[in-house]
């Protein structure tokens, strides 16, 4: 390898999957006094293993990441982005990668590695020191956790107000986040700030509250109307006459319904009184179950409250 690195790597590439990359790593380690041709060929082979042969070996990915960090930092971020966003997707050791990037001072790579490990607050804190747009992208990473996203956006807003002292930009952060409102960031402003500087945001917040209250009122009115309609329908069903044929059968046991006391439902289904109790009882809890059990013991099972409204009282 040290004498003719290019020819050696060509030979390895020609072998394809017949050679295990991880077993070759000891021979690929760069000596203290190496030349760039040697390093370039090692990287070429590792890239071939990962991007062509689709190797998932952690040791291979760790070594390539180390070489990128040390010799080819311009390739580092692209590699990390292609690996994925979660610790379950990446093939390298995230903690090892974070240590390597911290020692090399690659802050943007560290931000991504924090995020991959679920350390979203650390990712945003570090990103705010170098690139606020990067911090914004990190704030949206925990998509399934809205409260965490809001917390991260509040960090960004606080930074913009207190560190950059840019009220206009703080208003932009409000709009971009979609999660925080003017009242969330008012505590970050100094006392001498005048209301004129963010009156538009206050007006927008008030309009949003008014719209929300109007929507709630409409929902309440609709719910009230639905409840009343259902109550009327139930009342009609309770008084609806039934024409029951002699051959109607119990849906549970298949025996003719009129053989013993039964319930008739508006949907034209029939259940013997005892069959219906057997079906309903396992789904009841607490007082309702106890009441039906007591009535069952006494062989008097009137129309139970847990049975859907609209069925007729048992016939006998």
Coordinates of C-alpha atoms in Angstrom, one line a residue:
X1 CA 0.0 0.0 0.0
X2 CA 2.7 2.4 0.9
X3 CA 4.8 1.8 -2.2
X4 CA 2.1 1.9 -4.9
X5 CA -1.2 3.0 -3.3
X6 CA -3.0 3.7 -6.5
X7 CA -2.3 0.2 -8.0
X8 CA -3.2 -1.4 -4.6
X9 CA -6.5 0.3 -4.5
X10 CA -7.2 -0.6 -8.1
X11 CA -6.7 -4.2 -7.2
X12 CA -9.0 -4.0 -4.2
X13 CA -11.7 -2.3 -6.3
X14 CA -11.4 -5.0 -8.8
X15 CA -12.1 -7.6 -6.1
X16 CA -15.5 -6.0 -5.3
X17 CA -17.2 -7.8 -2.4
X18 CA -14.6 -10.7 -2.3
X19 CA -12.6 -8.7 0.3
X20 CA -13.9 -7.5 3.6
X21 CA -13.2 -3.8 4.0
X22 CA -13.1 -3.9 7.8
X23 CA -10.4 -6.6 7.7
X24 CA -8.3 -4.4 5.5
X25 CA -8.5 -1.4 7.7
X26 CA -5.3 -2.0 9.6
X27 CA -3.4 -1.9 6.3
X28 CA -5.2 1.3 5.3
X29 CA -4.3 3.3 8.4
X30 CA -2.3 6.3 7.5
X31 CA 1.2 6.5 9.1
X32 CA 2.3 9.6 10.9
X33 CA 4.4 10.7 7.9
X34 CA 2.0 10.1 5.0
X35 CA 1.7 11.9 1.7
X36 CA -1.6 13.1 0.2
X37 CA -1.4 10.6 -2.6
X38 CA -1.6 7.8 0.0
X39 CA -4.4 9.5 1.8
X40 CA -6.3 10.2 -1.4
X41 CA -6.2 6.5 -2.4
X42 CA -7.4 5.3 1.0
X43 CA -10.3 7.7 0.7
X44 CA -11.0 6.5 -2.8
X45 CA -11.2 2.9 -1.6
X46 CA -13.4 3.7 1.4
X47 CA -15.8 5.7 -0.8
X48 CA -16.0 2.8 -3.2
X49 CA -16.9 0.5 -0.4
X50 CA -19.6 2.8 1.0
X51 CA -21.1 4.4 -2.2
X52 CA -20.6 1.6 -4.7
X53 CA -20.6 -1.6 -2.6
X54 CA -23.1 -0.2 -0.1
X55 CA -21.0 -1.2 3.0
X56 CA -22.7 -0.6 6.3
X57 CA -19.8 -1.5 8.5
X58 CA -19.4 1.0 11.3
X59 CA -15.6 0.8 11.3
X60 CA -15.4 1.7 7.6
X61 CA -17.8 4.6 8.0
X62 CA -16.0 5.9 11.1
X63 CA -12.6 5.9 9.3
X64 CA -13.9 7.7 6.3
X65 CA -15.6 10.3 8.5
X66 CA -12.3 10.8 10.4
X67 CA -10.4 11.3 7.1
X68 CA -13.1 13.7 5.8
X69 CA -12.8 15.7 9.1
X70 CA -9.0 15.7 8.9
X71 CA -8.3 16.1 5.2
X72 CA -11.4 16.8 3.2
X73 CA -13.8 18.9 5.4
X74 CA -15.6 20.1 2.3
X75 CA -17.0 16.5 2.0
X76 CA -18.0 16.1 5.6
X77 CA -21.4 17.9 5.7
X78 CA -22.6 16.2 2.5
X79 CA -21.7 12.8 3.9
X80 CA -23.6 13.5 7.1
X81 CA -26.6 14.8 5.3
X82 CA -26.7 11.6 3.1
X83 CA -26.5 9.4 6.1
X84 CA -29.9 10.4 7.6
X85 CA -31.5 12.4 10.4
X86 CA -31.8 9.8 13.2
X87 CA -29.4 7.7 15.2
X88 CA -31.1 4.6 13.7
X89 CA -30.3 5.5 10.1
X90 CA -26.6 6.4 10.3
X91 CA -23.8 3.8 9.8
X92 CA -21.1 5.6 11.8
X93 CA -20.9 5.9 15.6
X94 CA -22.5 9.3 16.4
X95 CA -20.6 9.8 19.6
X96 CA -17.3 9.1 18.0
X97 CA -18.1 11.3 15.1
X98 CA -19.1 14.2 17.5
X99 CA -15.7 13.9 19.3
X100 CA -13.8 13.9 16.0
X101 CA -15.7 17.0 14.7
X102 CA -15.4 18.8 18.0
X103 CA -11.6 18.3 18.1
X104 CA -11.4 19.6 14.5
X105 CA -13.7 22.6 15.2
X106 CA -16.3 21.7 12.6
X107 CA -19.3 23.4 14.3
X108 CA -21.8 22.9 11.6
X109 CA -21.1 19.1 11.5
X110 CA -21.4 19.1 15.3
X111 CA -24.8 20.8 15.1
X112 CA -26.0 18.0 12.8
X113 CA -24.5 15.3 15.0
X114 CA -26.2 16.7 18.1
X115 CA -29.5 16.6 16.2
X116 CA -29.0 13.1 15.0
X117 CA -28.6 12.0 18.7
X118 CA -31.8 13.8 19.7
X119 CA -29.9 16.6 21.5
X120 CA -32.0 19.3 19.8
X121 CA -31.4 22.0 22.4
X122 CA -27.6 21.6 22.1
X123 CA -27.9 21.6 18.3
X124 CA -29.8 24.9 18.3
X125 CA -27.5 26.5 21.0
X126 CA -24.4 25.8 18.9
X127 CA -26.0 26.8 15.6
X128 CA -26.9 30.2 17.0
X129 CA -23.2 30.9 17.5
X130 CA -22.5 30.4 13.8
X131 CA -25.6 30.4 11.6
X132 CA -29.1 31.4 12.6
X133 CA -30.6 29.8 9.5
X134 CA -29.1 26.5 10.5
X135 CA -30.6 27.0 14.0
X136 CA -34.0 27.4 12.4
X137 CA -33.7 24.2 10.4
X138 CA -32.7 22.4 13.6
X139 CA -35.7 23.8 15.4
X140 CA -38.0 22.0 13.0
X141 CA -36.3 18.6 13.4
X142 CA -38.4 17.2 16.3
X143 CA -41.5 17.2 14.1
X144 CA -43.4 14.8 16.4
X145 CA -42.8 16.9 19.5
X146 CA -44.5 20.3 19.1
X147 CA -43.6 21.5 22.6
X148 CA -39.9 20.9 21.9
X149 CA -40.2 22.7 18.6
X150 CA -41.7 25.7 20.3
X151 CA -39.0 25.6 23.0
X152 CA -36.3 25.7 20.3
X153 CA -38.0 28.5 18.4
X154 CA -38.2 30.5 21.6
X155 CA -34.4 30.0 22.0
X156 CA -33.9 31.5 18.5
X157 CA -36.3 34.4 19.3
X158 CA -34.6 35.2 22.6
X159 CA -31.2 35.2 20.8
X160 CA -32.4 37.6 18.1
X161 CA -33.9 40.0 20.7
X162 CA -31.3 39.9 23.3
X163 CA -28.1 39.2 21.4
X164 CA -28.7 40.8 18.0
X165 CA -31.2 43.4 19.3
X166 CA -33.1 43.1 16.1
X167 CA -36.8 43.5 16.7
X168 CA -37.7 43.3 13.0
X169 CA -36.0 40.0 12.7
X170 CA -37.7 38.8 15.8
X171 CA -41.0 39.5 14.1
X172 CA -39.8 37.4 11.2
X173 CA -39.0 34.5 13.6
X174 CA -42.6 34.7 14.8
X175 CA -44.0 34.2 11.3
X176 CA -41.5 31.5 10.4
X177 CA -42.0 29.4 13.5
X178 CA -45.8 29.1 13.3
X179 CA -45.7 28.1 16.9
X180 CA -44.8 31.1 19.0
X181 CA -46.7 34.3 19.4
X182 CA -45.9 37.9 20.4
X183 CA -46.9 37.2 24.0
X184 CA -44.3 34.4 24.2
X185 CA -41.4 36.7 23.4
X186 CA -42.5 39.9 25.1
X187 CA -40.5 39.0 28.3
X188 CA -37.3 39.1 26.2
X189 CA -37.7 42.7 25.2
X190 CA -36.1 45.5 27.2
X191 CA -38.5 47.9 29.1
X192 CA -37.8 50.9 26.9
X193 CA -39.0 49.3 23.7
X194 CA -42.1 51.1 22.3
X195 CA -45.2 49.3 21.2
X196 CA -45.0 50.8 17.8
X197 CA -42.1 48.5 17.0
X198 CA -44.2 45.4 17.1
X199 CA -47.8 46.7 17.0
X200 CA -48.4 44.7 13.8
X201 CA -47.6 41.5 15.6
X202 CA -49.8 42.4 18.5
X203 CA -52.7 43.1 16.1
X204 CA -52.1 39.9 14.3
X205 CA -52.2 38.0 17.6
X206 CA -55.4 39.6 18.6
X207 CA -57.0 38.8 15.2
X208 CA -55.8 35.2 15.6
X209 CA -57.5 35.0 19.1
X210 CA -60.7 36.5 17.7
X211 CA -60.7 34.0 14.9
X212 CA -60.1 31.2 17.2
X213 CA -62.9 32.3 19.6
X214 CA -65.3 32.6 16.6
X215 CA -64.4 29.0 15.5
X216 CA -64.9 27.7 19.0
X217 CA -68.3 29.4 19.2
X218 CA -69.4 27.9 15.8
X219 CA -68.2 24.4 17.0
X220 CA -70.2 24.8 20.2
X221 CA -73.3 25.9 18.3
X222 CA -72.9 23.0 15.9
X223 CA -72.5 20.5 18.8
X224 CA -75.6 21.9 20.5
X225 CA -77.6 21.5 17.3
X226 CA -76.3 18.0 16.8
X227 CA -77.2 17.0 20.3
X228 CA -80.7 18.3 19.9
X229 CA -81.2 16.5 16.6
X230 CA -80.0 13.3 18.1
X231 CA -82.3 13.7 21.1
X232 CA -85.3 14.2 18.8
X233 CA -84.3 11.2 16.6
X234 CA -84.0 9.0 19.7
X235 CA -87.4 10.1 20.9
X236 CA -88.9 9.3 17.5
X237 CA -87.3 5.9 17.5
X238 CA -88.5 5.0 21.0
X239 CA -92.1 5.6 19.8
X240 CA -91.7 4.0 16.4
X241 CA -94.1 1.0 15.9
X242 CA -92.6 -2.3 14.7
X243 CA -94.1 -5.0 12.5
X244 CA -92.4 -8.2 13.7
X245 CA -92.7 -11.3 11.6
X246 CA -93.0 -14.7 13.2
X247 CA -89.8 -16.0 11.6
X248 CA -87.5 -13.3 12.9
X249 CA -84.5 -14.8 14.6
X250 CA -82.2 -13.8 17.4
X251 CA -78.9 -12.4 15.9
X252 CA -77.0 -14.2 18.7
X253 CA -78.4 -17.7 18.9
X254 CA -80.4 -18.0 15.7
X255 CA -83.5 -19.3 17.5
X256 CA -86.8 -17.5 16.6
X257 CA -87.0 -14.3 18.5
X258 CA -90.6 -14.9 19.7
X259 CA -89.6 -18.1 21.5
X260 CA -88.8 -15.9 24.6
X261 CA -88.4 -12.3 25.7
X262 CA -86.5 -10.3 23.2
X263 CA -85.4 -6.8 22.1
X264 CA -86.2 -5.3 18.7
X265 CA -83.9 -2.6 17.3
X266 CA -84.8 0.0 14.7
X267 CA -82.2 -1.5 12.4
X268 CA -84.4 -4.6 12.3
X269 CA -82.1 -6.7 14.4
X270 CA -83.5 -8.9 17.2
X271 CA -81.9 -10.3 20.4
X272 CA -83.3 -12.5 23.1
X273 CA -83.2 -10.8 26.4
X274 CA -80.6 -13.2 27.9
X275 CA -78.5 -13.3 24.7
X276 CA -78.3 -9.5 24.7
X277 CA -77.2 -9.4 28.3
X278 CA -74.5 -12.0 27.5
X279 CA -73.2 -9.8 24.7
X280 CA -73.4 -6.5 26.5
X281 CA -72.2 -7.5 30.0
X282 CA -68.5 -7.9 29.1
X283 CA -68.4 -4.4 27.9
X284 CA -69.9 -2.8 31.0
X285 CA -68.0 -1.5 34.0
X286 CA -68.7 -0.2 37.4
X287 CA -72.3 0.6 38.5
X288 CA -73.8 -0.2 35.1
X289 CA -72.4 -3.8 35.2
X290 CA -73.4 -4.3 38.8
X291 CA -77.0 -3.2 38.0
X292 CA -77.4 -5.6 35.1
X293 CA -75.8 -8.4 37.1
X294 CA -78.3 -7.8 39.9
X295 CA -81.2 -7.7 37.6
X296 CA -80.0 -10.8 35.9
X297 CA -79.9 -12.7 39.2
X298 CA -83.5 -11.7 39.8
X299 CA -84.4 -12.8 36.2
X300 CA -85.8 -9.3 35.6
X301 CA -83.7 -7.6 33.0
X302 CA -85.5 -4.4 31.8
X303 CA -84.3 -2.5 28.9
X304 CA -80.7 -1.6 29.9
X305 CA -79.4 1.9 29.7
X306 CA -76.2 0.7 28.0
X307 CA -78.1 -0.7 25.0
X308 CA -78.3 1.7 22.1
X309 CA -81.3 4.0 22.3
X310 CA -84.1 3.2 19.9
X311 CA -84.7 -0.5 20.6
X312 CA -88.1 -1.7 21.8
X313 CA -88.7 -3.0 25.2
X314 CA -88.4 -6.8 25.5
X315 CA -91.4 -8.8 24.3
X316 CA -92.5 -12.0 25.9

